[in-house]
Coordinates of C-alpha atoms and ligand atoms in Angstrom, one line a residue:
M1 CA 193.7 121.2 -52.2
H2 CA 190.5 121.4 -54.2
Q3 CA 191.1 123.8 -57.0
R4 CA 188.9 124.8 -59.8
F5 CA 188.9 123.6 -63.4
P6 CA 187.4 125.7 -66.1
R7 CA 183.6 125.4 -66.5
D8 CA 183.8 123.9 -70.0
F9 CA 186.4 121.3 -68.9
T10 CA 185.9 117.9 -70.4
W11 CA 185.5 115.0 -67.9
G12 CA 185.7 111.5 -69.3
V13 CA 186.9 107.9 -69.0
A14 CA 188.9 106.0 -71.5
T15 CA 189.1 102.5 -73.0
S16 CA 190.5 100.9 -76.2
A17 CA 189.0 98.4 -78.7
F18 CA 191.2 95.4 -78.2
Q19 CA 191.1 95.7 -74.4
I20 CA 187.3 95.6 -74.1
E21 CA 185.4 94.8 -77.3
G22 CA 185.6 91.0 -77.5
A23 CA 183.3 89.8 -80.3
A24 CA 186.4 88.8 -82.2
D25 CA 184.5 87.0 -84.9
L26 CA 181.6 89.4 -85.4
H27 CA 181.3 91.6 -88.5
G28 CA 183.8 89.5 -90.4
R29 CA 186.5 91.2 -88.3
G30 CA 190.0 90.5 -89.5
E31 CA 192.8 89.5 -87.2
S32 CA 195.0 92.1 -85.6
I33 CA 198.7 91.7 -84.5
W34 CA 197.4 91.3 -81.0
D35 CA 195.2 88.3 -81.8
V36 CA 198.3 86.6 -83.2
F37 CA 200.6 87.8 -80.4
C38 CA 198.2 86.4 -77.7
R39 CA 198.6 82.9 -79.2
R40 CA 202.4 83.0 -78.8
P41 CA 203.3 80.9 -75.8
G42 CA 204.4 83.0 -72.9
A43 CA 203.6 86.4 -74.6
V44 CA 200.7 87.3 -72.3
K45 CA 201.4 86.7 -68.6
D46 CA 198.2 84.7 -67.8
G47 CA 197.7 83.3 -71.3
S48 CA 194.5 85.4 -71.7
D49 CA 193.5 87.1 -74.9
G50 CA 191.1 89.6 -76.4
R51 CA 188.5 87.2 -77.8
V52 CA 185.9 88.0 -75.1
A53 CA 187.7 90.7 -73.0
T54 CA 184.9 92.6 -71.3
D55 CA 182.5 91.8 -74.1
S56 CA 181.9 95.5 -74.4
L57 CA 180.6 95.5 -78.0
R58 CA 177.7 93.3 -76.9
R59 CA 177.4 94.9 -73.5
R60 CA 177.7 98.5 -74.5
R61 CA 174.5 99.4 -72.7
E62 CA 176.1 98.1 -69.4
D63 CA 179.1 100.3 -70.1
L64 CA 176.9 103.2 -70.9
A65 CA 175.0 102.7 -67.6
L66 CA 178.3 103.0 -65.8
M67 CA 179.1 106.3 -67.6
R68 CA 175.7 107.6 -66.6
E69 CA 176.4 106.6 -63.0
L70 CA 179.8 108.4 -63.2
G71 CA 178.2 111.5 -64.8
V72 CA 181.0 111.9 -67.3
G73 CA 180.5 114.0 -70.4
A74 CA 182.9 112.2 -72.6
Y75 CA 184.1 108.7 -73.5
R76 CA 187.4 108.0 -75.2
L77 CA 187.1 104.8 -77.2
S78 CA 189.0 103.4 -80.1
V79 CA 187.9 101.9 -83.4
A80 CA 189.4 98.5 -84.3
W81 CA 191.0 98.9 -87.8
P82 CA 190.5 95.2 -88.7
R83 CA 186.8 95.4 -87.8
V84 CA 186.3 98.2 -90.3
L85 CA 188.8 96.9 -92.9
P86 CA 189.2 93.2 -92.4
H87 CA 192.0 93.1 -95.0
G88 CA 193.7 96.3 -93.7
T89 CA 192.9 98.1 -97.0
G90 CA 190.2 97.9 -99.6
R91 CA 186.8 96.4 -98.8
V92 CA 185.0 98.0 -95.9
S93 CA 183.0 95.8 -93.5
E94 CA 179.7 97.7 -93.4
P95 CA 178.5 95.7 -90.3
G96 CA 181.8 96.6 -88.6
L97 CA 181.3 100.3 -89.3
D98 CA 177.6 100.1 -88.3
A99 CA 178.7 98.8 -84.9
Y100 CA 180.6 102.1 -84.2
D101 CA 177.8 104.1 -85.8
R102 CA 175.3 102.7 -83.2
L103 CA 177.7 103.1 -80.4
V104 CA 178.2 106.8 -81.3
D105 CA 174.5 107.4 -81.5
E106 CA 173.8 105.7 -78.2
L107 CA 176.6 107.7 -76.5
L108 CA 175.2 111.0 -77.9
A109 CA 171.7 110.1 -76.8
A110 CA 173.1 109.6 -73.3
G111 CA 174.7 113.0 -73.4
V112 CA 178.3 111.5 -73.6
D113 CA 180.6 113.0 -76.3
P114 CA 182.6 110.3 -78.1
W115 CA 186.4 110.9 -78.5
V116 CA 187.5 108.5 -81.1
T117 CA 191.1 107.1 -81.3
L118 CA 191.8 105.6 -84.7
Y119 CA 194.8 103.5 -83.7
H120 CA 195.2 101.9 -80.3
W121 CA 197.7 99.2 -81.3
D122 CA 195.5 96.7 -83.2
L123 CA 197.2 96.7 -86.6
P124 CA 195.5 94.3 -89.1
Q125 CA 197.7 91.3 -89.2
V126 CA 197.7 91.3 -93.0
L127 CA 199.6 94.6 -92.9
E128 CA 202.1 93.2 -90.4
A129 CA 202.7 90.4 -92.9
R130 CA 203.5 93.0 -95.5
G131 CA 206.1 94.6 -93.2
G132 CA 204.0 96.3 -90.5
W133 CA 205.0 99.8 -89.2
P134 CA 208.6 99.6 -90.3
V135 CA 207.3 100.0 -93.9
R136 CA 205.9 103.3 -95.2
A137 CA 202.9 101.7 -96.9
T138 CA 201.4 101.1 -93.5
A139 CA 201.2 104.8 -92.8
E140 CA 199.5 105.3 -96.2
A141 CA 197.0 102.5 -95.4
F142 CA 196.2 104.2 -92.1
A143 CA 195.3 107.4 -93.9
D144 CA 192.8 105.6 -96.1
Y145 CA 191.3 103.8 -93.0
A146 CA 191.1 107.1 -91.1
E147 CA 189.1 108.6 -94.0
V148 CA 186.7 105.7 -94.2
V149 CA 185.9 106.1 -90.4
A150 CA 185.7 109.9 -90.5
R151 CA 183.4 109.8 -93.5
R152 CA 181.0 107.6 -91.6
L153 CA 181.2 109.1 -88.1
G154 CA 182.5 112.6 -88.7
D155 CA 179.0 114.2 -88.8
R156 CA 178.7 113.3 -85.1
V157 CA 182.2 112.7 -83.7
R158 CA 183.8 116.0 -83.0
H159 CA 187.1 114.8 -81.4
W160 CA 189.6 112.5 -83.0
I161 CA 192.9 111.1 -81.9
T162 CA 195.0 109.6 -84.7
I163 CA 197.5 107.4 -82.9
N164 CA 197.8 106.3 -79.3
E165 CA 201.3 106.2 -77.8
P166 CA 203.6 105.7 -80.7
W167 CA 206.5 105.1 -78.3
C168 CA 204.8 101.9 -77.1
A169 CA 203.7 100.7 -80.5
A170 CA 207.3 101.2 -81.9
M171 CA 209.5 100.4 -79.0
L172 CA 207.6 97.7 -77.1
G173 CA 206.3 96.2 -80.4
Y174 CA 209.4 96.3 -82.6
Q175 CA 212.4 96.8 -80.3
A176 CA 211.7 95.1 -76.9
G177 CA 209.3 92.6 -78.5
V178 CA 207.1 92.5 -75.4
H179 CA 204.0 93.8 -77.2
A180 CA 202.6 92.8 -80.6
P181 CA 204.0 92.0 -83.1
G182 CA 206.9 91.0 -80.8
R183 CA 209.8 91.9 -83.0
M184 CA 213.3 92.9 -81.7
S185 CA 215.1 95.2 -84.0
W186 CA 216.3 98.8 -83.3
P187 CA 216.4 99.8 -87.0
D188 CA 212.8 98.4 -87.5
A189 CA 211.6 100.1 -84.3
L190 CA 213.0 103.5 -85.4
A191 CA 211.5 103.1 -88.8
A192 CA 208.2 102.2 -87.1
S193 CA 208.3 105.3 -84.9
H194 CA 208.6 107.4 -88.0
H195 CA 205.8 105.7 -89.9
L196 CA 203.6 106.0 -86.9
L197 CA 204.2 109.7 -86.7
L198 CA 203.8 110.0 -90.5
A199 CA 200.5 108.1 -90.2
H200 CA 199.4 110.7 -87.6
G201 CA 200.2 113.6 -90.0
L202 CA 198.5 111.9 -93.0
G203 CA 195.6 110.9 -90.7
V204 CA 195.0 114.5 -89.5
Q205 CA 194.6 115.5 -93.2
A206 CA 192.3 112.5 -93.9
V207 CA 190.0 113.2 -91.0
R208 CA 189.8 116.9 -91.8
S209 CA 189.0 116.2 -95.5
A210 CA 186.1 114.0 -94.4
A211 CA 185.0 116.1 -91.4
P212 CA 186.2 119.7 -91.8
D213 CA 185.1 120.8 -88.4
A214 CA 186.8 118.0 -86.5
Q215 CA 189.2 118.6 -83.7
V216 CA 192.1 116.3 -84.2
G217 CA 195.1 115.5 -82.1
I218 CA 197.6 112.7 -81.2
T219 CA 198.1 111.0 -77.9
L220 CA 201.7 110.7 -76.7
N221 CA 202.7 108.9 -73.5
F222 CA 205.2 110.7 -71.3
T223 CA 207.5 109.4 -68.6
P224 CA 209.5 112.2 -67.1
A225 CA 213.1 111.3 -66.5
W226 CA 214.9 112.1 -63.2
P227 CA 218.6 111.5 -62.8
A228 CA 219.4 109.1 -59.9
S229 CA 222.2 111.4 -58.7
A230 CA 224.0 114.6 -59.5
S231 CA 226.7 112.6 -61.4
A232 CA 227.3 113.4 -65.1
A233 CA 226.6 109.8 -66.0
D234 CA 223.2 109.9 -64.5
A235 CA 222.4 113.3 -66.1
E236 CA 223.3 111.8 -69.4
A237 CA 221.1 108.7 -68.7
A238 CA 218.2 111.0 -67.9
R239 CA 218.8 113.0 -71.1
W240 CA 218.9 109.7 -73.1
F241 CA 215.7 108.4 -71.6
D242 CA 213.9 111.7 -72.1
A243 CA 215.0 111.9 -75.7
W244 CA 214.2 108.3 -76.5
F245 CA 210.8 108.2 -74.7
N246 CA 209.4 111.8 -74.8
R247 CA 211.2 114.1 -77.1
W248 CA 211.5 111.8 -80.1
Y249 CA 207.7 112.1 -80.5
L250 CA 207.0 115.5 -79.1
E251 CA 209.5 117.5 -81.1
P252 CA 208.5 116.4 -84.6
V253 CA 204.8 116.9 -83.7
C254 CA 205.7 120.4 -82.5
G255 CA 207.5 121.2 -85.8
R256 CA 211.1 120.8 -84.5
G257 CA 212.0 117.5 -86.3
Y258 CA 213.8 114.6 -84.6
P259 CA 216.1 115.6 -81.7
A260 CA 219.6 115.9 -83.3
D261 CA 221.3 114.7 -80.2
Q262 CA 219.3 111.5 -80.1
L263 CA 219.6 110.8 -83.8
A264 CA 223.4 111.2 -83.4
A265 CA 223.3 108.9 -80.4
Y266 CA 221.5 106.2 -82.3
Q267 CA 223.9 106.5 -85.2
A268 CA 226.9 106.4 -82.9
L269 CA 225.6 103.2 -81.3
G270 CA 224.9 101.7 -84.8
L271 CA 221.2 101.4 -84.1
T272 CA 220.5 103.2 -87.3
A273 CA 222.6 103.8 -90.4
P274 CA 224.8 107.0 -90.5
G275 CA 223.6 110.0 -92.5
Q276 CA 220.0 110.8 -93.3
P277 CA 217.8 107.9 -92.2
A278 CA 216.4 106.0 -95.2
W279 CA 212.9 106.2 -93.8
L280 CA 212.9 110.0 -93.7
R281 CA 211.7 111.5 -97.0
P282 CA 211.4 115.1 -98.1
G283 CA 208.2 116.6 -96.8
D284 CA 207.7 114.1 -94.0
L285 CA 208.6 116.4 -91.2
A286 CA 206.1 119.0 -92.5
T287 CA 203.4 116.3 -92.7
I288 CA 204.1 115.3 -89.1
A289 CA 204.1 118.9 -87.9
V290 CA 200.6 119.5 -89.2
P291 CA 198.9 121.9 -86.8
T292 CA 196.7 119.9 -84.4
D293 CA 193.8 121.1 -82.2
F294 CA 195.0 119.5 -79.0
L295 CA 197.7 117.3 -77.6
G296 CA 196.6 114.1 -75.8
V297 CA 198.8 113.4 -72.8
N298 CA 199.0 110.0 -71.2
F299 CA 200.7 109.9 -67.8
Y300 CA 201.3 107.1 -65.3
T301 CA 204.7 107.4 -63.7
R302 CA 208.3 108.7 -63.9
A303 CA 211.7 107.1 -64.5
I304 CA 214.7 107.5 -62.2
C305 CA 217.7 107.0 -64.5
R306 CA 221.2 105.8 -63.7
G307 CA 223.9 105.5 -66.3
D308 CA 224.8 101.9 -67.0
E309 CA 228.5 101.5 -66.4
E310 CA 228.5 98.4 -68.6
G311 CA 227.3 100.4 -71.6
N312 CA 224.3 98.2 -72.3
L313 CA 221.5 99.5 -74.4
P314 CA 219.7 101.7 -73.7
R315 CA 222.4 103.1 -71.4
V316 CA 219.8 103.8 -68.7
L317 CA 218.8 101.7 -65.7
Q318 CA 215.4 102.5 -64.3
E319 CA 215.7 102.6 -60.6
P320 CA 212.9 102.0 -58.1
G321 CA 211.7 105.2 -56.6
P322 CA 211.1 105.9 -52.9
E323 CA 207.3 106.2 -53.3
A324 CA 204.7 103.6 -53.4
R325 CA 204.1 101.5 -56.5
T326 CA 201.0 100.3 -58.2
D327 CA 200.5 96.6 -58.9
I328 CA 202.1 96.9 -62.3
G329 CA 205.2 98.2 -60.6
W330 CA 204.9 101.9 -61.6
E331 CA 206.0 104.4 -59.0
V332 CA 203.3 106.8 -57.8
H333 CA 204.7 110.2 -58.4
P334 CA 202.1 112.9 -59.0
A335 CA 204.6 115.8 -58.9
S336 CA 205.9 114.5 -62.2
L337 CA 202.5 115.1 -63.8
G338 CA 202.5 118.7 -62.7
R339 CA 206.0 119.2 -64.0
L340 CA 205.1 117.5 -67.3
L341 CA 202.0 119.6 -67.9
R342 CA 204.0 122.8 -67.3
R343 CA 206.7 121.7 -69.7
L344 CA 204.1 120.7 -72.4
G345 CA 202.4 124.1 -71.9
R346 CA 205.6 125.7 -72.9
T347 CA 206.4 123.3 -75.8
Y348 CA 203.1 122.6 -77.5
A349 CA 201.2 125.6 -79.0
G350 CA 197.7 124.6 -78.1
P351 CA 195.4 123.0 -75.6
L352 CA 196.4 119.9 -73.7
V353 CA 194.0 117.0 -72.7
V354 CA 195.0 114.3 -70.3
T355 CA 193.7 111.3 -72.4
E356 CA 194.9 108.7 -69.8
C357 CA 195.8 108.6 -66.2
G358 CA 195.0 105.9 -63.7
A359 CA 196.4 103.1 -61.5
A360 CA 196.4 99.3 -61.3
W361 CA 195.4 97.8 -58.0
H362 CA 193.6 94.5 -57.6
D363 CA 191.2 95.4 -54.8
G364 CA 188.0 93.5 -55.3
P365 CA 184.6 93.2 -53.6
G366 CA 184.7 93.2 -49.8
A367 CA 182.3 91.4 -47.5
D368 CA 179.8 94.2 -48.0
G369 CA 180.0 93.7 -51.8
R370 CA 181.6 97.1 -52.3
I371 CA 185.0 97.6 -53.8
H372 CA 187.1 99.7 -51.3
D373 CA 189.9 100.8 -53.5
A374 CA 191.1 103.7 -51.5
R375 CA 194.6 103.7 -53.1
R376 CA 193.1 104.4 -56.5
T377 CA 191.0 107.3 -55.1
A378 CA 194.2 108.7 -53.5
Y379 CA 196.1 108.3 -56.7
L380 CA 193.4 110.1 -58.7
A381 CA 193.0 112.9 -56.1
A382 CA 196.7 113.6 -56.0
H383 CA 197.0 113.7 -59.8
L384 CA 194.0 115.9 -60.2
D385 CA 195.4 118.3 -57.6
E386 CA 198.6 118.5 -59.7
A387 CA 196.5 119.1 -62.9
A388 CA 194.5 121.8 -61.1
A389 CA 197.6 123.5 -59.9
A390 CA 199.0 123.5 -63.5
V391 CA 195.7 125.0 -64.7
A392 CA 196.0 127.7 -62.0
D393 CA 199.5 128.4 -63.4
G394 CA 198.0 129.1 -66.8
V395 CA 198.6 125.7 -68.4
P396 CA 195.9 125.3 -71.1
L397 CA 194.6 121.9 -69.9
R398 CA 191.1 121.3 -71.3
G399 CA 190.1 117.8 -70.3
W400 CA 190.8 114.7 -68.3
F401 CA 190.1 111.1 -69.1
T402 CA 190.7 108.5 -66.4
W403 CA 192.1 105.2 -67.5
S404 CA 189.9 103.2 -67.4
L405 CA 186.2 102.9 -67.3
I406 CA 186.4 99.2 -66.4
D407 CA 189.0 96.5 -65.6
N408 CA 190.1 95.1 -68.9
F409 CA 192.7 93.2 -70.9
E410 CA 196.0 94.8 -70.0
W411 CA 198.1 93.8 -73.1
A412 CA 201.1 91.6 -72.1
E413 CA 199.9 91.6 -68.5
G414 CA 196.6 90.0 -69.6
T415 CA 193.9 90.2 -66.9
T416 CA 196.4 90.5 -64.1
Q417 CA 196.2 94.3 -63.9
R418 CA 193.0 96.1 -63.0
F419 CA 192.9 99.8 -63.9
G420 CA 189.1 100.1 -63.8
L421 CA 186.8 102.6 -62.0
A422 CA 184.5 99.6 -62.3
W423 CA 185.2 96.0 -61.3
V424 CA 184.5 93.3 -63.8
D425 CA 183.6 89.9 -62.4
P426 CA 185.9 87.4 -64.1
V427 CA 183.2 84.9 -64.6
T428 CA 179.9 86.8 -65.2
L429 CA 181.6 90.0 -66.5
R430 CA 179.1 91.9 -64.4
R431 CA 180.3 95.5 -63.8
T432 CA 180.3 97.1 -60.4
L433 CA 181.4 100.7 -59.8
K434 CA 184.3 100.8 -57.3
E435 CA 184.5 103.3 -54.5
S436 CA 187.0 105.3 -56.6
G437 CA 184.4 105.4 -59.4
R438 CA 181.9 106.9 -57.0
W439 CA 184.5 109.4 -55.8
Y440 CA 185.4 110.3 -59.4
G441 CA 181.7 110.7 -60.2
T442 CA 181.2 113.1 -57.3
R443 CA 184.2 115.1 -58.3
V444 CA 183.1 115.2 -62.0
R445 CA 179.6 116.4 -61.0
A446 CA 181.1 119.2 -58.9
G447 CA 183.2 120.3 -61.9
G448 CA 186.4 118.9 -60.6
R449 CA 186.3 120.5 -57.1
Ligands
FCB501 C1 198.7 102.8 -71.8 C2 197.8 102.3 -72.9 C3 196.5 101.8 -72.4 C4 196.6 101.0 -71.1 C5 197.4 101.8 -70.0 C6 197.5 101.2 -68.7 O1 200.0 102.7 -72.1 O2 197.5 103.3 -73.8 O3 195.9 101.0 -73.4 O4 197.1 99.8 -71.3 O5 198.7 102.1 -70.6

């Protein structure tokens, strides 16, 4: 199936600051929660960290050359908050801002449109020390930071994403403790989820005040929930998962407030106090529901949900699916992307952009020096087919960013997971386009056909 995408469709690749930049000590950069988390024994699978990563701040011309080879028209990157504001608030690091200024100019000169994410998980550690995302002041600090960046780059950057994947930042960071800052508290995680969404709303206003023509959105990650069987318990498990993972973020952004069923479920389980949550102040829901210009959609997999008879929390067991899995263990299930895009087309009143989709497989250079990663190509082809079919059904999908331009630091998985369209040699950091990258480039040049 080779269907058409609109002529003005945006084709891109995505990365994030902590995963690629390196140059940890340049520009007087402050520490982020991820610098600290990486030093915690056992926190990152292979003990790696982001000090060098793919060294992309210094090697930005090499990355740009890859983008030219791919022929993409857009690059989703993130700005590191502690590189711009080493103390989280207050004094701006001009050299830090200059680094992004240069990058933006070089991208534009190469015909690549920068899409800038303001928060991709690297909270300044000084703000975590003052309470982190569970405290409201962090959302207010984010708005000030967003304004600083938009004032400098807003004359050239047309597309902005406030927050990347608030579910991950809140739940993996503050409830499961498997991402920075590694805390484990439901009440804190729920407060964090709210302040991340509040930061989004305040951030949209801040970016627009500095750059009135900016197109601003948020990126949410979605994992569609499928019940393991037709039983009532499994249906409830799927409802719980969907509300916890997807609806808790989508509904407030779409102006519907927090899902009442899930708030009641959290209260019944004692995960948050009864009554109106202390973190929810008058006006917050309106701030979060600020109209946005697009919704960023990150998609990788689905969840098959079975009710946990033991009543453990969350009362959902994720089951392995019948389909193949990527190295990171995520089931390959393209139909879930199509279903998701149709659902979002009905729920969100505006254009959608896939801001991340991709697959981890370790395939490296073969005897011929080329990287034959046919599984990644098949993954992308199947997911693009689903996207094209959704477009044909009238879903207003306007862009696609493959995760990721290059193999990079995969958070708690360290360097063990390779998502890149380009291979990065672990010693020399030399980049080589994989066969999937060549395939994606051909597809991009043909307008997605
Ligand atoms: C997403 C993150 C991104 C990357 C991919 C694999 O959740 O936004 O940084 O780690 O997963």
